mmCIF file of C-alpha atoms in Angstrom:
data_model
loop_
_atom_site.group_PDB
_atom_site.id
_atom_site.type_symbol
_atom_site.label_atom_id
_atom_site.label_comp_id
_atom_site.label_asym_id
_atom_site.label_seq_id
_atom_site.Cartn_x
_atom_site.Cartn_y
_atom_site.Cartn_z
ATOM 1 C CA MET A 1 286.121 -44.444 -78.268
ATOM 2 C CA LEU A 2 282.820 -46.282 -77.768
ATOM 3 C CA VAL A 3 281.569 -44.058 -74.921
ATOM 4 C CA PRO A 4 282.165 -40.703 -76.727
ATOM 5 C CA LEU A 5 280.794 -42.033 -80.011
ATOM 6 C CA ALA A 6 277.673 -43.549 -78.416
ATOM 7 C CA GLY A 7 277.019 -40.370 -76.419
ATOM 8 C CA LEU A 8 277.483 -38.170 -79.480
ATOM 9 C CA ILE A 9 275.156 -40.249 -81.676
ATOM 10 C CA ALA A 10 272.540 -40.424 -78.891
ATOM 11 C CA GLY A 11 272.592 -36.635 -78.551
ATOM 12 C CA LEU A 12 272.255 -36.159 -82.301
ATOM 13 C CA ALA A 13 269.403 -38.658 -82.540
ATOM 14 C CA THR A 14 267.536 -37.094 -79.591
ATOM 15 C CA THR A 15 267.724 -33.622 -81.105
ATOM 16 C CA HIS A 16 266.722 -34.965 -84.524
ATOM 17 C CA LEU A 17 263.590 -36.584 -83.106
ATOM 18 C CA PHE A 18 262.483 -34.077 -80.475
ATOM 19 C CA GLU A 19 264.419 -30.871 -81.296
ATOM 20 C CA THR A 20 265.507 -30.480 -77.688
ATOM 21 C CA PHE A 21 268.405 -28.113 -77.022
ATOM 22 C CA PRO A 22 270.020 -27.823 -73.575
ATOM 23 C CA PRO A 23 271.326 -24.448 -72.354
ATOM 24 C CA ALA A 24 274.785 -23.577 -73.668
ATOM 25 C CA TRP A 25 276.314 -23.412 -70.167
ATOM 26 C CA CYS A 26 275.856 -27.194 -69.777
ATOM 27 C CA LEU A 27 278.761 -27.916 -72.136
ATOM 28 C CA PRO A 28 281.555 -26.068 -70.223
ATOM 29 C CA ALA A 29 280.093 -27.301 -66.919
ATOM 30 C CA LEU A 30 280.258 -30.938 -68.048
ATOM 31 C CA LEU A 31 283.715 -30.371 -69.516
ATOM 32 C CA GLY A 32 284.973 -29.171 -66.134
ATOM 33 C CA LEU A 33 283.222 -32.049 -64.353
ATOM 34 C CA THR A 34 284.775 -34.596 -66.728
ATOM 35 C CA PHE A 35 288.216 -33.064 -66.234
ATOM 36 C CA CYS A 36 287.879 -33.313 -62.453
ATOM 37 C CA ALA A 37 286.545 -36.886 -62.681
ATOM 38 C CA SER A 38 289.621 -37.945 -64.674
ATOM 39 C CA PHE A 39 291.694 -37.642 -61.477
ATOM 40 C CA LEU A 40 289.486 -40.094 -59.582
ATOM 41 C CA SER A 41 290.256 -43.794 -59.406
ATOM 42 C CA SER A 42 286.682 -44.894 -60.103
ATOM 43 C CA ARG A 43 286.029 -45.557 -63.764
ATOM 44 C CA PHE A 44 282.270 -45.105 -63.409
ATOM 45 C CA THR A 45 282.606 -41.540 -62.109
ATOM 46 C CA PHE A 46 284.603 -40.669 -65.239
ATOM 47 C CA VAL A 47 282.551 -42.525 -67.875
ATOM 48 C CA VAL A 48 279.202 -41.010 -66.857
ATOM 49 C CA PRO A 49 280.188 -37.312 -67.193
ATOM 50 C CA LEU A 50 282.157 -38.170 -70.352
ATOM 51 C CA ALA A 51 279.062 -39.714 -71.962
ATOM 52 C CA LEU A 52 276.920 -36.759 -70.852
ATOM 53 C CA LEU A 53 279.497 -34.314 -72.241
ATOM 54 C CA PHE A 54 279.351 -35.820 -75.719
ATOM 55 C CA PHE A 55 275.577 -36.233 -75.465
ATOM 56 C CA MET A 56 275.196 -32.488 -74.862
ATOM 57 C CA TRP A 57 277.753 -31.751 -77.556
ATOM 58 C CA GLY A 58 275.704 -33.749 -80.052
ATOM 59 C CA GLN A 59 272.533 -31.873 -79.139
ATOM 60 C CA LEU A 60 274.080 -28.408 -79.351
ATOM 61 C CA SER A 61 275.947 -29.153 -82.592
ATOM 62 C CA LEU A 62 272.638 -29.387 -84.500
ATOM 63 C CA HIS A 63 271.397 -26.023 -83.271
ATOM 64 C CA PRO A 64 272.812 -24.055 -86.272
ATOM 65 C CA PHE A 65 271.018 -26.431 -88.667
ATOM 66 C CA LEU A 66 267.596 -26.636 -87.004
ATOM 67 C CA ARG A 67 267.386 -23.171 -85.424
ATOM 68 C CA PRO A 68 269.246 -20.862 -87.808
ATOM 69 C CA PRO A 69 268.999 -17.072 -87.474
ATOM 70 C CA PRO A 70 266.457 -15.367 -89.803
ATOM 71 C CA GLY A 71 267.866 -14.803 -93.271
ATOM 72 C CA LEU A 72 266.707 -15.272 -96.833
ATOM 73 C CA GLU A 73 263.252 -16.484 -95.769
ATOM 74 C CA ARG A 74 262.009 -12.905 -95.574
ATOM 75 C CA PHE A 75 262.408 -12.576 -99.366
ATOM 76 C CA ALA A 76 260.086 -15.528 -100.043
ATOM 77 C CA SER A 77 257.206 -14.272 -102.231
ATOM 78 C CA ASP A 78 255.807 -14.408 -105.756
ATOM 79 C CA ARG A 79 257.881 -11.384 -106.773
ATOM 80 C CA PRO A 80 261.227 -12.253 -108.401
ATOM 81 C CA VAL A 81 264.466 -10.936 -106.943
ATOM 82 C CA VAL A 82 267.988 -10.793 -108.355
ATOM 83 C CA ILE A 83 270.481 -12.963 -106.505
ATOM 84 C CA GLU A 84 274.258 -12.724 -106.520
ATOM 85 C CA GLY A 85 276.226 -15.546 -104.934
ATOM 86 C CA VAL A 86 279.233 -17.843 -104.980
ATOM 87 C CA LEU A 87 279.067 -21.570 -105.672
ATOM 88 C CA ASP A 88 280.283 -23.600 -102.680
ATOM 89 C CA ALA A 89 279.757 -27.094 -104.144
ATOM 90 C CA ARG A 90 279.808 -28.851 -107.491
ATOM 91 C CA PRO A 91 276.549 -28.718 -109.471
ATOM 92 C CA GLU A 92 274.648 -31.993 -109.197
ATOM 93 C CA ALA A 93 272.831 -33.642 -112.082
ATOM 94 C CA THR A 94 269.249 -34.799 -111.471
ATOM 95 C CA SER A 95 267.468 -37.838 -112.884
ATOM 96 C CA THR A 96 265.074 -35.593 -114.838
ATOM 97 C CA GLY A 97 267.813 -34.014 -116.949
ATOM 98 C CA GLY A 98 268.239 -30.893 -114.850
ATOM 99 C CA SER A 99 270.689 -29.988 -112.109
ATOM 100 C CA ARG A 100 271.005 -28.542 -108.626
ATOM 101 C CA VAL A 101 273.301 -25.645 -107.785
ATOM 102 C CA TYR A 102 274.296 -24.698 -104.234
ATOM 103 C CA LEU A 103 275.626 -21.236 -103.554
ATOM 104 C CA GLN A 104 276.349 -18.772 -100.768
ATOM 105 C CA VAL A 105 274.271 -15.650 -101.337
ATOM 106 C CA GLU A 106 276.089 -12.309 -101.134
ATOM 107 C CA ARG A 107 273.504 -9.809 -102.407
ATOM 108 C CA VAL A 108 269.752 -9.673 -102.966
ATOM 109 C CA CYS A 109 268.296 -6.985 -105.249
ATOM 110 C CA THR A 110 264.599 -6.152 -105.002
ATOM 111 C CA ASP A 111 262.554 -3.437 -106.689
ATOM 112 C CA GLU A 112 263.158 -1.115 -103.777
ATOM 113 C CA ARG A 113 266.758 -1.704 -102.743
ATOM 114 C CA ASP A 114 270.001 -3.644 -103.066
ATOM 115 C CA LEU A 115 270.863 -5.480 -99.840
ATOM 116 C CA PRO A 116 273.945 -7.430 -98.769
ATOM 117 C CA GLU A 117 272.742 -10.806 -97.472
ATOM 118 C CA SER A 118 274.161 -14.144 -96.408
ATOM 119 C CA GLY A 119 272.776 -17.644 -96.479
ATOM 120 C CA ARG A 120 272.851 -20.828 -98.522
ATOM 121 C CA LEU A 121 270.502 -21.189 -101.482
ATOM 122 C CA LEU A 122 269.616 -24.248 -103.541
ATOM 123 C CA VAL A 123 268.778 -23.418 -107.156
ATOM 124 C CA TYR A 124 266.970 -25.970 -109.316
ATOM 125 C CA VAL A 125 267.817 -25.885 -113.024
ATOM 126 C CA LYS A 126 264.960 -27.455 -115.001
ATOM 127 C CA GLU A 127 266.875 -28.501 -118.132
ATOM 128 C CA GLY A 128 270.590 -29.040 -118.618
ATOM 129 C CA ARG A 129 273.583 -29.122 -116.325
ATOM 130 C CA ALA A 130 275.205 -25.917 -115.167
ATOM 131 C CA ARG A 131 278.843 -25.828 -116.330
ATOM 132 C CA LEU A 132 280.006 -23.927 -113.279
ATOM 133 C CA HIS A 133 282.653 -24.610 -110.667
ATOM 134 C CA ILE A 134 283.296 -24.035 -106.997
ATOM 135 C CA GLY A 135 284.102 -20.379 -106.358
ATOM 136 C CA ASP A 136 282.337 -18.974 -109.425
ATOM 137 C CA THR A 137 280.236 -15.864 -108.779
ATOM 138 C CA VAL A 138 276.887 -15.859 -110.582
ATOM 139 C CA THR A 139 273.796 -13.663 -110.744
ATOM 140 C CA PHE A 140 270.252 -14.590 -111.758
ATOM 141 C CA ALA A 141 266.599 -13.720 -111.213
ATOM 142 C CA THR A 142 264.341 -16.114 -109.307
ATOM 143 C CA ARG A 143 261.484 -16.354 -106.855
ATOM 144 C CA ILE A 144 262.543 -17.371 -103.362
ATOM 145 C CA ARG A 145 260.588 -20.315 -101.952
ATOM 146 C CA VAL A 146 260.588 -21.899 -98.511
ATOM 147 C CA PRO A 147 260.677 -25.702 -98.969
ATOM 148 C CA ARG A 148 257.871 -27.775 -97.492
ATOM 149 C CA ASN A 149 256.852 -31.407 -97.312
ATOM 150 C CA LEU A 150 253.830 -32.625 -99.246
ATOM 151 C CA GLY A 151 252.343 -34.500 -96.293
ATOM 152 C CA LEU A 152 252.148 -37.844 -98.091
ATOM 153 C CA PRO A 153 252.300 -41.062 -96.017
ATOM 154 C CA GLY A 154 255.844 -42.395 -95.772
ATOM 155 C CA GLU A 155 257.463 -39.505 -97.626
ATOM 156 C CA SER A 156 261.009 -38.429 -96.892
ATOM 157 C CA ASP A 157 261.393 -35.333 -94.709
ATOM 158 C CA TRP A 158 262.785 -33.150 -97.484
ATOM 159 C CA VAL A 159 262.734 -29.985 -95.365
ATOM 160 C CA ARG A 160 264.895 -31.607 -92.695
ATOM 161 C CA ARG A 161 267.297 -33.006 -95.299
ATOM 162 C CA LEU A 162 267.786 -29.543 -96.753
ATOM 163 C CA ALA A 163 268.220 -28.070 -93.278
ATOM 164 C CA TYR A 164 271.132 -30.435 -92.643
ATOM 165 C CA GLN A 165 272.707 -28.946 -95.767
ATOM 166 C CA GLN A 166 272.097 -25.477 -94.278
ATOM 167 C CA VAL A 167 269.539 -24.806 -97.021
ATOM 168 C CA HIS A 168 266.312 -23.148 -95.853
ATOM 169 C CA VAL A 169 265.191 -21.496 -99.121
ATOM 170 C CA THR A 170 265.245 -22.561 -102.763
ATOM 171 C CA GLY A 171 265.142 -20.927 -106.189
ATOM 172 C CA PHE A 172 264.352 -22.039 -109.732
ATOM 173 C CA VAL A 173 265.613 -21.238 -113.234
ATOM 174 C CA LEU A 174 264.741 -22.816 -116.563
ATOM 175 C CA THR A 175 268.159 -23.280 -118.158
ATOM 176 C CA PRO A 176 271.826 -23.038 -117.107
ATOM 177 C CA GLU A 177 272.131 -19.905 -119.278
ATOM 178 C CA ASP A 178 269.946 -18.084 -116.744
ATOM 179 C CA LEU A 179 272.869 -18.314 -114.299
ATOM 180 C CA VAL A 180 275.078 -15.476 -115.556
ATOM 181 C CA LEU A 181 278.745 -15.854 -114.653
ATOM 182 C CA LEU A 182 280.113 -12.636 -113.159
ATOM 183 C CA ARG A 183 283.556 -13.768 -112.020
ATOM 184 C CA ALA A 184 285.402 -17.048 -112.375
ATOM 185 C CA GLY A 185 286.456 -18.583 -109.096
ATOM 186 C CA GLY A 186 289.933 -19.098 -107.740
ATOM 187 C CA GLY A 187 291.770 -21.165 -105.173
ATOM 188 C CA TRP A 188 292.758 -24.790 -104.972
ATOM 189 C CA LEU A 189 289.197 -26.134 -104.703
ATOM 190 C CA HIS A 190 288.297 -24.343 -107.943
ATOM 191 C CA ASP A 191 291.402 -25.738 -109.667
ATOM 192 C CA ILE A 192 290.648 -29.288 -108.529
ATOM 193 C CA ASP A 193 287.059 -28.907 -109.704
ATOM 194 C CA LEU A 194 288.311 -27.816 -113.140
ATOM 195 C CA LEU A 195 290.707 -30.768 -113.230
ATOM 196 C CA ALA A 196 287.869 -33.182 -112.412
ATOM 197 C CA GLN A 197 285.820 -31.730 -115.284
ATOM 198 C CA ARG A 198 288.727 -32.044 -117.727
ATOM 199 C CA LEU A 199 289.339 -35.641 -116.687
ATOM 200 C CA GLY A 200 285.646 -36.408 -117.066
ATOM 201 C CA ASN A 201 285.552 -34.842 -120.523
ATOM 202 C CA PHE A 202 288.652 -36.829 -121.513
ATOM 203 C CA ILE A 203 287.063 -40.098 -120.378
ATOM 204 C CA THR A 204 283.808 -39.507 -122.248
ATOM 205 C CA THR A 205 285.721 -38.403 -125.372
ATOM 206 C CA VAL A 206 287.974 -41.464 -125.460
ATOM 207 C CA GLU A 207 285.165 -43.853 -124.470
ATOM 208 C CA PRO A 208 281.789 -42.381 -125.489
ATOM 209 C CA GLY A 209 278.510 -44.008 -124.575
ATOM 210 C CA PRO A 210 277.429 -45.846 -121.414
ATOM 211 C CA GLU A 211 280.882 -47.388 -120.912
ATOM 212 C CA GLY A 212 282.494 -43.970 -120.590
ATOM 213 C CA GLY A 213 279.768 -42.836 -118.195
ATOM 214 C CA VAL A 214 280.345 -45.856 -115.957
ATOM 215 C CA LEU A 215 284.115 -45.346 -116.052
ATOM 216 C CA LYS A 216 283.650 -41.673 -115.143
ATOM 217 C CA ALA A 217 281.451 -42.679 -112.196
ATOM 218 C CA LEU A 218 283.980 -45.270 -111.009
ATOM 219 C CA LEU A 219 286.960 -42.905 -111.155
ATOM 220 C CA LEU A 220 285.475 -39.499 -110.319
ATOM 221 C CA GLY A 221 282.158 -40.242 -108.632
ATOM 222 C CA ASP A 222 280.236 -38.342 -111.338
ATOM 223 C CA ARG A 223 277.208 -40.342 -112.530
ATOM 224 C CA SER A 224 275.746 -37.622 -114.746
ATOM 225 C CA ASP A 225 276.697 -39.505 -117.950
ATOM 226 C CA VAL A 226 275.388 -42.896 -116.816
ATOM 227 C CA PRO A 227 272.046 -43.538 -118.583
ATOM 228 C CA GLU A 228 269.049 -43.677 -116.266
ATOM 229 C CA GLN A 229 268.119 -47.169 -117.498
ATOM 230 C CA LEU A 230 271.609 -48.437 -116.659
ATOM 231 C CA GLN A 231 271.487 -46.873 -113.184
ATOM 232 C CA GLU A 232 268.144 -48.566 -112.621
ATOM 233 C CA ALA A 233 269.634 -51.890 -113.744
ATOM 234 C CA PHE A 234 272.504 -51.496 -111.262
ATOM 235 C CA ALA A 235 269.988 -50.672 -108.515
ATOM 236 C CA ARG A 236 267.731 -53.646 -109.307
ATOM 237 C CA SER A 237 270.692 -56.027 -109.256
ATOM 238 C CA GLY A 238 271.822 -54.718 -105.862
ATOM 239 C CA VAL A 239 275.218 -53.383 -106.990
ATOM 240 C CA ASN A 240 274.372 -49.692 -107.321
ATOM 241 C CA HIS A 241 277.064 -48.881 -104.735
ATOM 242 C CA ILE A 242 279.724 -49.797 -107.315
ATOM 243 C CA LEU A 243 278.997 -46.539 -109.132
ATOM 244 C CA SER A 244 279.827 -44.505 -105.993
ATOM 245 C CA ILE A 245 283.339 -43.790 -104.777
ATOM 246 C CA SER A 246 283.727 -45.897 -101.635
ATOM 247 C CA GLY A 247 286.354 -47.509 -99.445
ATOM 248 C CA PHE A 248 286.943 -50.181 -102.055
ATOM 249 C CA HIS A 249 288.018 -47.579 -104.606
ATOM 250 C CA VAL A 250 290.169 -45.679 -102.116
ATOM 251 C CA GLY A 251 291.805 -48.914 -100.971
ATOM 252 C CA ILE A 252 292.736 -49.787 -104.545
ATOM 253 C CA VAL A 253 294.179 -46.304 -105.096
ATOM 254 C CA PHE A 254 296.177 -46.422 -101.860
ATOM 255 C CA LEU A 255 297.584 -49.908 -102.417
ATOM 256 C CA SER A 256 298.440 -49.111 -106.042
ATOM 257 C CA LEU A 257 300.305 -45.967 -104.983
ATOM 258 C CA CYS A 258 302.168 -47.866 -102.254
ATOM 259 C CA GLN A 259 303.226 -50.633 -104.638
ATOM 260 C CA PHE A 260 304.287 -48.150 -107.318
ATOM 261 C CA LEU A 261 306.358 -46.018 -104.922
ATOM 262 C CA TYR A 262 307.851 -49.130 -103.333
ATOM 263 C CA TYR A 263 308.861 -50.373 -106.772
ATOM 264 C CA LEU A 264 310.546 -47.046 -107.550
ATOM 265 C CA GLY A 265 312.280 -46.978 -104.166
ATOM 266 C CA ARG A 266 313.783 -50.418 -104.667
ATOM 267 C CA ARG A 267 315.394 -49.219 -107.896
ATOM 268 C CA SER A 268 317.734 -47.068 -105.775
ATOM 269 C CA GLU A 269 320.373 -49.016 -103.839
ATOM 270 C CA TRP A 270 320.975 -46.082 -101.450
ATOM 271 C CA LEU A 271 317.292 -45.763 -100.565
ATOM 272 C CA ALA A 272 316.927 -49.504 -100.065
ATOM 273 C CA LEU A 273 319.936 -49.623 -97.690
ATOM 274 C CA HIS A 274 319.404 -46.443 -95.674
ATOM 275 C CA LEU A 275 315.617 -46.054 -95.401
ATOM 276 C CA LYS A 276 312.702 -48.192 -94.314
ATOM 277 C CA LEU A 277 310.848 -48.135 -97.594
ATOM 278 C CA ARG A 278 307.512 -49.652 -96.580
ATOM 279 C CA PRO A 279 306.606 -47.112 -93.858
ATOM 280 C CA LEU A 280 308.012 -44.308 -95.999
ATOM 281 C CA VAL A 281 305.943 -45.133 -99.092
ATOM 282 C CA MET A 282 302.789 -45.372 -96.974
ATOM 283 C CA LEU A 283 303.388 -41.861 -95.648
ATOM 284 C CA ALA A 284 304.181 -40.576 -99.137
ATOM 285 C CA SER A 285 300.907 -42.025 -100.447
ATOM 286 C CA LEU A 286 298.705 -40.146 -97.949
ATOM 287 C CA PRO A 287 298.834 -36.706 -99.678
ATOM 288 C CA MET A 288 297.874 -38.295 -102.994
ATOM 289 C CA VAL A 289 294.994 -40.189 -101.377
ATOM 290 C CA ALA A 290 293.787 -36.935 -99.782
ATOM 291 C CA PHE A 291 293.987 -35.281 -103.202
ATOM 292 C CA TYR A 292 291.861 -38.081 -104.680
ATOM 293 C CA LEU A 293 289.330 -37.511 -101.883
ATOM 294 C CA VAL A 294 288.824 -33.898 -103.005
ATOM 295 C CA LEU A 295 288.952 -34.815 -106.690
ATOM 296 C CA SER A 296 286.161 -37.396 -106.313
ATOM 297 C CA GLY A 297 283.763 -35.074 -104.482
ATOM 298 C CA GLN A 298 284.417 -35.817 -100.776
ATOM 299 C CA SER A 299 281.554 -38.230 -100.207
ATOM 300 C CA PRO A 300 281.117 -39.564 -96.614
ATOM 301 C CA ALA A 301 282.163 -43.090 -97.626
ATOM 302 C CA THR A 302 285.362 -41.797 -99.232
ATOM 303 C CA LEU A 303 286.132 -39.550 -96.271
ATOM 304 C CA LEU A 304 285.654 -42.504 -93.911
ATOM 305 C CA SER A 305 288.127 -44.608 -95.888
ATOM 306 C CA VAL A 306 290.766 -41.882 -96.064
ATOM 307 C CA LEU A 307 290.521 -41.208 -92.311
ATOM 308 C CA MET A 308 290.834 -44.915 -91.507
ATOM 309 C CA ILE A 309 293.893 -45.177 -93.753
ATOM 310 C CA CYS A 310 295.461 -42.183 -91.980
ATOM 311 C CA VAL A 311 294.788 -43.733 -88.563
ATOM 312 C CA VAL A 312 296.263 -47.084 -89.583
ATOM 313 C CA VAL A 313 299.379 -45.471 -91.089
ATOM 314 C CA ALA A 314 299.849 -43.325 -87.966
ATOM 315 C CA ALA A 315 299.538 -46.400 -85.730
ATOM 316 C CA LEU A 316 302.110 -48.301 -87.788
ATOM 317 C CA GLN A 317 304.495 -45.342 -87.692
ATOM 318 C CA MET A 318 304.232 -45.179 -83.889
ATOM 319 C CA LYS A 319 304.575 -48.974 -83.669
ATOM 320 C CA ARG A 320 301.174 -49.318 -82.049
ATOM 321 C CA GLU A 321 298.791 -52.208 -82.467
ATOM 322 C CA VAL A 322 296.043 -51.564 -85.020
ATOM 323 C CA ASP A 323 292.539 -52.271 -83.694
ATOM 324 C CA PRO A 324 290.009 -52.219 -86.566
ATOM 325 C CA VAL A 325 287.000 -51.475 -84.330
ATOM 326 C CA HIS A 326 288.711 -48.559 -82.579
ATOM 327 C CA THR A 327 289.904 -47.292 -85.954
ATOM 328 C CA ILE A 328 286.319 -47.226 -87.230
ATOM 329 C CA MET A 329 285.083 -45.425 -84.111
ATOM 330 C CA LEU A 330 287.901 -42.883 -84.229
ATOM 331 C CA ALA A 331 287.106 -42.119 -87.878
ATOM 332 C CA ALA A 332 283.394 -41.790 -87.049
ATOM 333 C CA CYS A 333 284.112 -39.374 -84.184
ATOM 334 C CA ALA A 334 286.410 -37.270 -86.372
ATOM 335 C CA ILE A 335 283.764 -36.973 -89.096
ATOM 336 C CA LEU A 336 280.896 -36.203 -86.704
ATOM 337 C CA PHE A 337 282.931 -33.605 -84.833
ATOM 338 C CA ALA A 338 283.442 -31.702 -88.089
ATOM 339 C CA ALA A 339 280.065 -32.446 -89.726
ATOM 340 C CA PRO A 340 277.489 -33.791 -87.230
ATOM 341 C CA GLU A 341 274.672 -33.725 -89.800
ATOM 342 C CA LEU A 342 276.290 -36.617 -91.685
ATOM 343 C CA VAL A 343 275.054 -39.096 -89.079
ATOM 344 C CA PHE A 344 271.658 -38.891 -90.842
ATOM 345 C CA ASP A 345 273.188 -39.466 -94.291
ATOM 346 C CA VAL A 346 272.402 -42.923 -95.690
ATOM 347 C CA SER A 347 275.846 -43.178 -97.270
ATOM 348 C CA PHE A 348 277.495 -42.541 -93.899
ATOM 349 C CA GLN A 349 275.289 -45.063 -92.102
ATOM 350 C CA LEU A 350 275.689 -47.859 -94.648
ATOM 351 C CA SER A 351 279.446 -47.339 -94.923
ATOM 352 C CA PHE A 352 280.018 -47.682 -91.189
ATOM 353 C CA LEU A 353 277.598 -50.582 -90.788
ATOM 354 C CA ALA A 354 279.192 -52.450 -93.689
ATOM 355 C CA ILE A 355 282.745 -51.930 -92.426
ATOM 356 C CA TRP A 356 281.709 -52.778 -88.843
ATOM 357 C CA GLY A 357 280.109 -55.979 -90.107
ATOM 358 C CA LEU A 358 283.240 -56.938 -92.034
#
């Protein structure tokens, strides 16, 4: 897995730095060349086209993020427009007491006409947190802005960070009440989002104050109720990662589920005599771990841990030797195939470097 992973990351890094995009025909040409080289006895003649194939794949996979088709940018002006869209992510709390809302735009209403549109929009809420969920349809009035960097020395490339979230325009409202709910969402993601909110409300009701906020962050990955001074104290002491759902949390959940199911299985004499309980309870724990992944917000570190657990369980089921390094690389390839922009996410980078170091 080292050659595909290294080629993929090199292609992503090259495009990130220089915005170079090869012609689309290079990918099927290299795929055919790699397939033909697989029948040759020389390893070098196979590794080189394989590395080039994933290098080109990495470059072309960033094209939708850095060179998107024209969309909502044409509505950017000082004149407000009415937006209708569907939330595609949980609202995020900001350190200033506001929140960020991501939604897929469906309609844009101007003074002249009502147009169906598509594109992702980031809406900043100045004060308060929007009590909305994935799948909710909202409407609001805002001015469309194209994000830009301030040009300060050493500043983060905010425009590029938003582009990797497929956000190329932003909006602004004063309060969450400005986001008018048209239709409540549906589907399993909406239901899990509601469940996460109910669990968070239960935690803060039973244990109010900073303790409840920390417990909510540890269990659900939601740090909105952790006081800013306490978050700064965690950061200064170097243990701020404890407040984020990571592999440590997922490992505890998985092992606890395995031990609990194994304990229940041993209570049955028939199960203990006729089934191999240890492999069975590991398989039975995977759906619940995947459910916890969605419940906690699907951060890159959590996704990495769940994928590694799945790979290890699959290897044990097939009676194959478990190689930790290959497991890490396989999980990295799986994540970057589905979401190549995550290679530039600090959480993704630190998670893999930490696990690789261990």
